[in-house]
Coordinates of C-alpha atoms and ligand atoms in Angstrom, one line a residue:
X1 CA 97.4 -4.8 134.9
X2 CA 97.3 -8.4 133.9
X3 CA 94.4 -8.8 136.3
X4 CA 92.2 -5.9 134.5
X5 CA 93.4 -7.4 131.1
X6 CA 92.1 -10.7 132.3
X7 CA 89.0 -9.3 133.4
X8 CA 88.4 -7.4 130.7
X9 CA 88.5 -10.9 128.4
X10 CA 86.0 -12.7 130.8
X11 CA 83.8 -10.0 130.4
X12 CA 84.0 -10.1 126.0
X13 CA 83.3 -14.3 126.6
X14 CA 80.3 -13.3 128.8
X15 CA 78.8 -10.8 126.8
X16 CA 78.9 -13.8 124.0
X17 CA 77.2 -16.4 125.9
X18 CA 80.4 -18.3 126.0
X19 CA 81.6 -19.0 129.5
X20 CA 81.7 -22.1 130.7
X21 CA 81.7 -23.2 133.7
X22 CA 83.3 -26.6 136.1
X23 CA 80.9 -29.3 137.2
X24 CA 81.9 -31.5 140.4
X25 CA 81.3 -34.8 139.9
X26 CA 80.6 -36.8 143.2
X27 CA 79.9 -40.2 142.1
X28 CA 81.1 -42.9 139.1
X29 CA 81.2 -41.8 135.1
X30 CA 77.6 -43.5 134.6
X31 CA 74.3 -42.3 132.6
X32 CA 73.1 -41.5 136.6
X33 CA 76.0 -39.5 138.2
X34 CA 75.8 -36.8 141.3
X35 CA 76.9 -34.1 140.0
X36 CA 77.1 -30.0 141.6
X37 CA 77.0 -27.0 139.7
X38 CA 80.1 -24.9 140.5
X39 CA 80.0 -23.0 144.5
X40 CA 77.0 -24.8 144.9
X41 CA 77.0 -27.0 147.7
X42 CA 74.1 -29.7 146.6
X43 CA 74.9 -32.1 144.3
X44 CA 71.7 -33.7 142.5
X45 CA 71.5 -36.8 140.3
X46 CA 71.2 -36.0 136.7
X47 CA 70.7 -38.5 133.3
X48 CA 73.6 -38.0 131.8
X49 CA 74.5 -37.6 127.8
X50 CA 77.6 -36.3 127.7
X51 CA 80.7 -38.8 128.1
X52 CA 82.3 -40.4 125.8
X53 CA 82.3 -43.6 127.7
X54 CA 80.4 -45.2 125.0
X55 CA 80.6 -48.5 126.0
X56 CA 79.8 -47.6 129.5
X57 CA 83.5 -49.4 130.7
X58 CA 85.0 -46.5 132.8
X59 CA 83.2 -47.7 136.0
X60 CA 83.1 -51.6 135.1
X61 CA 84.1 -53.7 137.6
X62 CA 86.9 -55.5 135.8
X63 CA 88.3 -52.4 134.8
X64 CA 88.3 -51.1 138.7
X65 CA 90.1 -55.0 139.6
X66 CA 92.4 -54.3 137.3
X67 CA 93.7 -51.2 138.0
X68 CA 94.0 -52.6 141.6
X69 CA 95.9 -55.6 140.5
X70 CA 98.1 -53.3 138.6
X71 CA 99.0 -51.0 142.0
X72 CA 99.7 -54.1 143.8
X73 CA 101.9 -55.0 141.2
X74 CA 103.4 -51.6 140.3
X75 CA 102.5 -49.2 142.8
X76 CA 101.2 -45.7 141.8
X77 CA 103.6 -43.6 139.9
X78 CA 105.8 -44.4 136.9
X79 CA 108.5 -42.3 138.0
X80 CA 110.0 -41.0 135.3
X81 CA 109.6 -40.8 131.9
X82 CA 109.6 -43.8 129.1
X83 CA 113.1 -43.3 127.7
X84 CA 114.6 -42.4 131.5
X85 CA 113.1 -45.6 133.8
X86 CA 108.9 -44.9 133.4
X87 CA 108.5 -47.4 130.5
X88 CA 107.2 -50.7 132.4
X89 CA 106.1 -54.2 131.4
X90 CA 102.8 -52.9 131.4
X91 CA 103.5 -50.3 129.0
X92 CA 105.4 -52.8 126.8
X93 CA 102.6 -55.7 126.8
X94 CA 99.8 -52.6 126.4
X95 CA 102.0 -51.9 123.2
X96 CA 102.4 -55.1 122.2
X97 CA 98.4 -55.6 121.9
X98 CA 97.7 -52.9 120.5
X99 CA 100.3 -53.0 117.6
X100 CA 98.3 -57.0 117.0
X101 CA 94.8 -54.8 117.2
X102 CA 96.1 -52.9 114.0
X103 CA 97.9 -55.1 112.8
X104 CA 95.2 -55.8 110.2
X105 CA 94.9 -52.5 109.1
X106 CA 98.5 -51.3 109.1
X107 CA 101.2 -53.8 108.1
X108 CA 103.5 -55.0 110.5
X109 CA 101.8 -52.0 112.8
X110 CA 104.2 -50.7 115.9
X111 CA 102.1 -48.9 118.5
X112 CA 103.7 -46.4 121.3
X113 CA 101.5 -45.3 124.2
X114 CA 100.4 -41.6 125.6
X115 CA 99.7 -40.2 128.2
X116 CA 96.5 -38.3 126.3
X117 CA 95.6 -38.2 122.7
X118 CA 96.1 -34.6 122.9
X119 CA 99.8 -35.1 123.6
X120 CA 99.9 -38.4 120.6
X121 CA 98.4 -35.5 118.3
X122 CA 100.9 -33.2 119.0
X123 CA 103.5 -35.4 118.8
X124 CA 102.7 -37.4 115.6
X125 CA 102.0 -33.7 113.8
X126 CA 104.9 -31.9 115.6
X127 CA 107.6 -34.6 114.7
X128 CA 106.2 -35.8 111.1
X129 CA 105.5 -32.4 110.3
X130 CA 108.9 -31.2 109.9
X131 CA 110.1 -28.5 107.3
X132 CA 110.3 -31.0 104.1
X133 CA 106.4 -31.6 104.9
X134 CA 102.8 -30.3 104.1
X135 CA 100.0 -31.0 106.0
X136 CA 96.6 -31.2 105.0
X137 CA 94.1 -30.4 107.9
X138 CA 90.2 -31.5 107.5
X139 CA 88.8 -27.6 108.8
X140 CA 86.8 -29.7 111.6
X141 CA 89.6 -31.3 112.5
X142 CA 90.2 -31.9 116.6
X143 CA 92.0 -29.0 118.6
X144 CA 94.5 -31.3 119.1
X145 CA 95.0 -31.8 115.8
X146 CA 95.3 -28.0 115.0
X147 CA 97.6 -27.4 117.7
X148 CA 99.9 -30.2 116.4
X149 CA 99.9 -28.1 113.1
X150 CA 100.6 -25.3 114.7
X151 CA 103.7 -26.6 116.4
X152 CA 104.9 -28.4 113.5
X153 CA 107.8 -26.9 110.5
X154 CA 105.3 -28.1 108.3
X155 CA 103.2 -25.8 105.5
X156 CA 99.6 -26.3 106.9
X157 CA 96.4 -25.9 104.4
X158 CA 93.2 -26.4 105.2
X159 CA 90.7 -28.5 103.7
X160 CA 86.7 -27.8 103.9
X161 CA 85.1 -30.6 105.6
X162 CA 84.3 -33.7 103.3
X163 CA 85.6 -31.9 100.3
X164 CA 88.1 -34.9 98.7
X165 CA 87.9 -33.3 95.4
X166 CA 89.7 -29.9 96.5
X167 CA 92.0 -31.9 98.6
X168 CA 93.1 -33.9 95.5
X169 CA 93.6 -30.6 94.0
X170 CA 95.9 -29.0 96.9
X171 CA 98.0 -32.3 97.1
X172 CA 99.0 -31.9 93.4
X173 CA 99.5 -28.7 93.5
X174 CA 101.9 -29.4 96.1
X175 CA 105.9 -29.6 96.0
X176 CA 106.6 -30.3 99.3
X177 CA 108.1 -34.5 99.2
X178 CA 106.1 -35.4 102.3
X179 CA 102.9 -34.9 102.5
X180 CA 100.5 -35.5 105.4
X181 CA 96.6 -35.9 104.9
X182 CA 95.1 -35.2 108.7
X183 CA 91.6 -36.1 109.8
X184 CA 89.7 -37.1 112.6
X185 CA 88.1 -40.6 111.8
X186 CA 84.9 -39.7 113.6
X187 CA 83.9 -35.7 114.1
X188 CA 83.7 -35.6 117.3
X189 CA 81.1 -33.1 118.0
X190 CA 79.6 -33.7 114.7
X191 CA 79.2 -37.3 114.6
X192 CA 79.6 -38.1 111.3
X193 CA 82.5 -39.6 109.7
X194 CA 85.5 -38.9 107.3
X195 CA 85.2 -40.5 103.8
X196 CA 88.3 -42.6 104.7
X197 CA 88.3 -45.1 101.6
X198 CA 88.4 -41.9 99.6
X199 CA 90.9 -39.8 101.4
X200 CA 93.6 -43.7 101.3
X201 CA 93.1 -43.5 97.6
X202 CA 94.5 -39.5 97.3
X203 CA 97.3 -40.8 98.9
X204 CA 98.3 -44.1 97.2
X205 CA 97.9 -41.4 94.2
X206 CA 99.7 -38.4 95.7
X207 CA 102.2 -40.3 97.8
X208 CA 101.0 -38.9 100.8
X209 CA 100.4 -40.5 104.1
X210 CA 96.6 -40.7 105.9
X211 CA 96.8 -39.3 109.7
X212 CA 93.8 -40.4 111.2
X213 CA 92.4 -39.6 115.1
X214 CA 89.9 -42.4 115.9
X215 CA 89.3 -40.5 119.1
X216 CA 85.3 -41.5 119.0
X217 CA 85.8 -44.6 116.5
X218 CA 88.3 -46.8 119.0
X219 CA 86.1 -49.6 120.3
X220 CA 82.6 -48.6 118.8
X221 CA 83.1 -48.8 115.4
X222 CA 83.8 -51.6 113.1
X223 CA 84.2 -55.6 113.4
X224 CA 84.9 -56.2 117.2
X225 CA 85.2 -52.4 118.0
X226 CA 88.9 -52.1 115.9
X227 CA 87.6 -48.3 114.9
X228 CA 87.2 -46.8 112.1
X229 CA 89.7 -48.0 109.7
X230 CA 88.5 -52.0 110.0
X231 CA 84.7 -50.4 109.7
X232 CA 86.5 -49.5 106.2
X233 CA 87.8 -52.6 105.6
X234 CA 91.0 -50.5 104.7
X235 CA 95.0 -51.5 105.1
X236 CA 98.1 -49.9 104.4
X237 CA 101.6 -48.6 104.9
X238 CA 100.0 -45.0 104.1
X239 CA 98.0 -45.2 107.8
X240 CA 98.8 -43.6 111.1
X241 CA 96.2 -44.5 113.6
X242 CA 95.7 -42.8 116.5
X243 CA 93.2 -43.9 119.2
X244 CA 92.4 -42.9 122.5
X245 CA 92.0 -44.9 125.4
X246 CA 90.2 -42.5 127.7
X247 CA 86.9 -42.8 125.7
X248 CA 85.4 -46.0 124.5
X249 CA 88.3 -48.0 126.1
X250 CA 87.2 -46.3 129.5
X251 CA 90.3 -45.5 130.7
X252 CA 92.9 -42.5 130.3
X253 CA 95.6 -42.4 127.4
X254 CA 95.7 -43.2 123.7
X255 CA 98.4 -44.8 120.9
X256 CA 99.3 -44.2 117.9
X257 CA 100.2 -47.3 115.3
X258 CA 102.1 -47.1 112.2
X259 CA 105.2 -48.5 110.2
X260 CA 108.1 -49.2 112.5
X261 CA 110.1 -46.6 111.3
X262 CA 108.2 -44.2 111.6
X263 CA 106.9 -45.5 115.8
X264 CA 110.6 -45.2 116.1
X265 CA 111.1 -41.9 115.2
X266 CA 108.5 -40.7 117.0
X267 CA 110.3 -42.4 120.4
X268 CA 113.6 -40.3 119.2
X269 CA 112.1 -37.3 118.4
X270 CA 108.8 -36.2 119.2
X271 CA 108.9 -34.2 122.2
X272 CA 105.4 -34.8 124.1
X273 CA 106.6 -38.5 124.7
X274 CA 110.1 -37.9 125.4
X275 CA 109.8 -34.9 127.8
X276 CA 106.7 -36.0 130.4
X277 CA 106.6 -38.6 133.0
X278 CA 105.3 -42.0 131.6
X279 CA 101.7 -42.8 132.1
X280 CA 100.9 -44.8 136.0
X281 CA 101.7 -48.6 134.7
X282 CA 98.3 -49.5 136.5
X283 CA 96.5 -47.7 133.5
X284 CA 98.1 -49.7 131.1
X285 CA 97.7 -53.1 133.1
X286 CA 94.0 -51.8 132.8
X287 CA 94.0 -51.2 129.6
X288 CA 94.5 -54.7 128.6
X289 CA 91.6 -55.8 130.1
X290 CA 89.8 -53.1 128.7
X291 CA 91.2 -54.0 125.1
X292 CA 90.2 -57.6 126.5
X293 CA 86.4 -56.8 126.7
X294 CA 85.7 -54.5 123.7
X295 CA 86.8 -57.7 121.7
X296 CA 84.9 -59.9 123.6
X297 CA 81.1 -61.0 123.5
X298 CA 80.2 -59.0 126.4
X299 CA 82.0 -56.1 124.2
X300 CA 79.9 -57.4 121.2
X301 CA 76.7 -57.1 123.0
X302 CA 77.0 -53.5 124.4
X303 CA 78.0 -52.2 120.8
X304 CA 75.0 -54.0 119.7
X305 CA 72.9 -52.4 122.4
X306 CA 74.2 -49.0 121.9
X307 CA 73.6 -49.4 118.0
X308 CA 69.7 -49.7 118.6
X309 CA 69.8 -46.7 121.5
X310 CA 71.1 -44.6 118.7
X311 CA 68.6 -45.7 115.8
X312 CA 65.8 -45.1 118.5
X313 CA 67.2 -41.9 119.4
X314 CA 67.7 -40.6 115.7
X315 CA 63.7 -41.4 115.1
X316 CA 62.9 -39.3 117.6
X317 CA 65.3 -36.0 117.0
X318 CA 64.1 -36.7 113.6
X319 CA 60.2 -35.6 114.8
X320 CA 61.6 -33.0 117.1
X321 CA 63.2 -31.3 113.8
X322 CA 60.5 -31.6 111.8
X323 CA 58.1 -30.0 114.3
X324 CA 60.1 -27.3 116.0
X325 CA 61.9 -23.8 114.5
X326 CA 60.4 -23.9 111.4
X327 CA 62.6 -26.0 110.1
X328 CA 65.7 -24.1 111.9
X329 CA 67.6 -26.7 113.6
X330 CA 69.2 -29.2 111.7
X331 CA 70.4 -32.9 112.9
X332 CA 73.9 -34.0 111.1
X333 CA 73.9 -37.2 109.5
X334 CA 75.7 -40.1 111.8
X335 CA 76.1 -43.5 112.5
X336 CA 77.8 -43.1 116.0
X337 CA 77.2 -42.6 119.6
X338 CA 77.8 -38.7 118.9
X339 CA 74.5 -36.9 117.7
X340 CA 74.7 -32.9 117.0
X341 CA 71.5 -31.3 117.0
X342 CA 72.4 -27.5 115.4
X343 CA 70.5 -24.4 117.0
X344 CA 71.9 -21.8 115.2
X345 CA 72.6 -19.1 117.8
X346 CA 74.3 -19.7 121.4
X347 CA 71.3 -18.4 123.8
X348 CA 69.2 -21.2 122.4
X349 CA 71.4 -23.7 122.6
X350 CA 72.2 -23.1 126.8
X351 CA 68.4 -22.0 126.9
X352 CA 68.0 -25.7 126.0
X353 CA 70.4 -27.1 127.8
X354 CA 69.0 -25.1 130.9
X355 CA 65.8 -26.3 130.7
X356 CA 67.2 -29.9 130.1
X357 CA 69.3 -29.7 133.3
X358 CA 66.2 -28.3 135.1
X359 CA 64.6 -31.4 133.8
X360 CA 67.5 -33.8 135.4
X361 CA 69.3 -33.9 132.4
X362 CA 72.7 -33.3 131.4
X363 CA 73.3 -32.6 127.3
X364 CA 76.1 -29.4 126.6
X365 CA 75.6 -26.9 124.7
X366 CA 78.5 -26.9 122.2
X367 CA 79.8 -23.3 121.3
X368 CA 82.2 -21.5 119.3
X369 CA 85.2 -21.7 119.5
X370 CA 84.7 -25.7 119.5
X371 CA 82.6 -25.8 116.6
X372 CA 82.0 -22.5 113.8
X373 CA 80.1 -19.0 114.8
X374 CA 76.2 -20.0 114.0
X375 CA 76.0 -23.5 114.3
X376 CA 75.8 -23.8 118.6
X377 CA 74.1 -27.4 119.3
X378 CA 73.1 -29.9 121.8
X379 CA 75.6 -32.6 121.6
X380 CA 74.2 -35.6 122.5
X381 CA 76.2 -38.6 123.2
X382 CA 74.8 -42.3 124.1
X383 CA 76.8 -45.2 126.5
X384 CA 76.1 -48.6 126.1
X385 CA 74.8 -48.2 129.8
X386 CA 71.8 -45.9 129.1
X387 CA 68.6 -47.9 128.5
X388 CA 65.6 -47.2 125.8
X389 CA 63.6 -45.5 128.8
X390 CA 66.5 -43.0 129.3
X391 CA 66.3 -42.8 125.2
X392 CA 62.8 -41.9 125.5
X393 CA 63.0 -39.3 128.4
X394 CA 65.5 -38.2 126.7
X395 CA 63.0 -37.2 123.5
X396 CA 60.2 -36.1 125.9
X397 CA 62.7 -33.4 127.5
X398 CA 63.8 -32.1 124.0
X399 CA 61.1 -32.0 122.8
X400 CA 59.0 -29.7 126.0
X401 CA 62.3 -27.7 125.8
X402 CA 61.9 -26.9 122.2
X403 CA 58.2 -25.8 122.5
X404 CA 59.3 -23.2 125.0
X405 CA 62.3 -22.0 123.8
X406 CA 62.2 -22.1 119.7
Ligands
PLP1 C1 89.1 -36.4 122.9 C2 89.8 -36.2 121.6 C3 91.2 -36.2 121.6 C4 92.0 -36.0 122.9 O1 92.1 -37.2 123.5 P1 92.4 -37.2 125.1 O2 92.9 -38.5 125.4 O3 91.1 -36.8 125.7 O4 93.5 -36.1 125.3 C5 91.8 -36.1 120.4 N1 91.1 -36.2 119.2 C6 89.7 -36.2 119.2 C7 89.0 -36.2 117.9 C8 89.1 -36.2 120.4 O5 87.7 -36.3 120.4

């Protein structure tokens, strides 16, 4: 029965043109990685544009020597988790740099690590959002984000994307005392980024409090890669930063940094960092060195480098736009390493991305449920690690693509 029922679901995504299907990676994240489709037994070497490792860390050496240095030290597994006997010095010291990191945006910032950002989002939404609270959800806003509502007490309305002025009117229309704006930093397969100044000012006004996921901000954006927030120039007590660690940072988990009171009531109460086994301490001795080299010149000089990949790339989608579909597709605005090129329907964006990977190169097709019903795209993402050659293949292939499939 389950097994038909199952079936019977499979078959409905199918019959949409939204399965998706496993990749085996056999070699480093990198823009040239081996990769093999699913039950396929050869594994071919495609260009990749498709990670988030934006500043092209995950593989770095330093990073690897780390992580090494922090077995030696630690060995593999935490053990247990933070509150039980998980929590190391690695954890602690990983905290302790972080909270410095945004300290400049959020006074006397405490910062508590996860094991994921999808657990921090959870757990920030899930404990904040109890039944005295309202939260305010961007429509656009990360799954993780949406889950987190759904777990929480909280009344949850939704905002339409960039719309300030009908969230000003929703938060004084509202009774509830706590009130919690919510918001990715950086869309993340959109690209383009949340008017953050604007959304701090609602809630200085409307004493409510600015939740905001710097999943694809984190060590890209702003003066030495402190996200999105310093790219603002914005402080206050109003801000909960998370950031993830698995992205930009290259490695695996994410933080969130706020007032002290509220970092500790997240350690008493929020359940997906009190119930799961604390992160392996090696990540978080690795994480210091990675925090180490986004803030370094080295750090400086890959976000410099990535910044002219993505100016060269944007010229060129520009053209493709211009010349293909009549005018169909449609390139959102952004000034990040995440470029959304929309198609419309969901055959032409994996016709695309077919032909792409026939071509050598790797660049999803993003579908419904992840982004709205009409707007399928090519979600393009660039690494400090890709050259202007790869930029320019890149074009080439998008461009024969869209002559044979719009
Ligand atoms: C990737 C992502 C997350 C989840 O972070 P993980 O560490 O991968 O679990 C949360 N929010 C946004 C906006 C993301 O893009």
């Amino acid at each position: 029965m389950l097994i038909d029922h199952l079936n019977a679901k499979l078959q409905a995504i199918a019959a949409k043109d939204l399965t998706r299907v496993l990749r085996v990676a056999e070699s480093a994240t990198a823009p040239r990685q081996r990769v093999r489709a699913a039950g396929s037994a050869q594994a071919r070497e495609l260009l990749m544009f498709c990670s988030n490792d934006y500043l092209g860390l995950a593989a770095h050496p330093a990073l690897a020597a780390a992580v090494h240095e922090g077995v030696r030290r630690y060995g593999v597994g935490s053990g247990a988790s933070h509150l039980i006997s998980g929590h190391s010095q690695a954890h602690a010291e990983l905290e302790a740099r972080l909270a410095e990191w945004m300290a400049p945006q959020i006074p006397q910032a405490r910062a508590l690590f996860f094991c994921t950002g999808y657990m921090a989002n959870l757990a920030v939404l899930s404990a904040l959002g109890d039944a005295e609270a309202a939260i305010f959800s961007e429509e656009l806003n990360h799954a993780s984000l949406i889950d987190g509502a759904r777990l929480a007490k909280a009344e949850v309305q939704r905002f339409r994307h960039g719309d300030v002025a009908q969230l000003d009117g929703l938060l004084a229309a509202c009774r509830r005392p706590i009130r919690l704006i919510v918001t990715d930093a950086v869309f993340s397969m959109d690209g383009d980024l949340a008017p953050l100044p604007a959304l701090l000012a609602l809630a200085e006004r409307h004493d409510a409090w600015l939740v905001v996921d710097d999943a694809h901000g984190f060590g890209v954006l702003g003066p030495c890669g402190r996200g999105s927030l310093a790219h603002f120039g914005l402080r206050s007590e109003r801000l909960i930063a998370i950031g993830t660690l698995g992205k930009a940072a290259g490695v695996a988990g994410a933080f969130v940094a706020a007032a002290p009171t509220i970092v500790e009531y997240l350690v008493q109460a929020a359940r997906p960092y009190i119930f799961t086994t604390a992160a392996p301490p090696a990540l978080a001795h690795a994480l210091l060195a990675s925090l180490e080299l986004i803030g370094s010149d080295e750090g400086e000089r890959r976000r410099i480098h990535l910044r002219r990949l993505q100016d060269r790339l944007r010229a060129g989608l520009g053209d493709i736009v211009a010349r293909h579909a009549r005018g169909a597709w449609r390139l959102i605005a952004s000034d990040t390493p995440v470029h959304a090129l929309v198609v419309g329907g969901n055959d032409v964006a994996l016709r695309l991305a077919a032909h792409l990977e026939r071509a050598g190169l790797r660049v999803p097709a993003i579908r419904p449920p992840t982004v709205p019903p009409g707007t399928a795209r090519l979600r393009i993402t660039l690494c400090a690690t890709h050259t202007e050659g790869d930029v320019d293949r890149l074009l080439e292939a998008i461009d024969a693509a869209a002559r044979e499939v719009a």
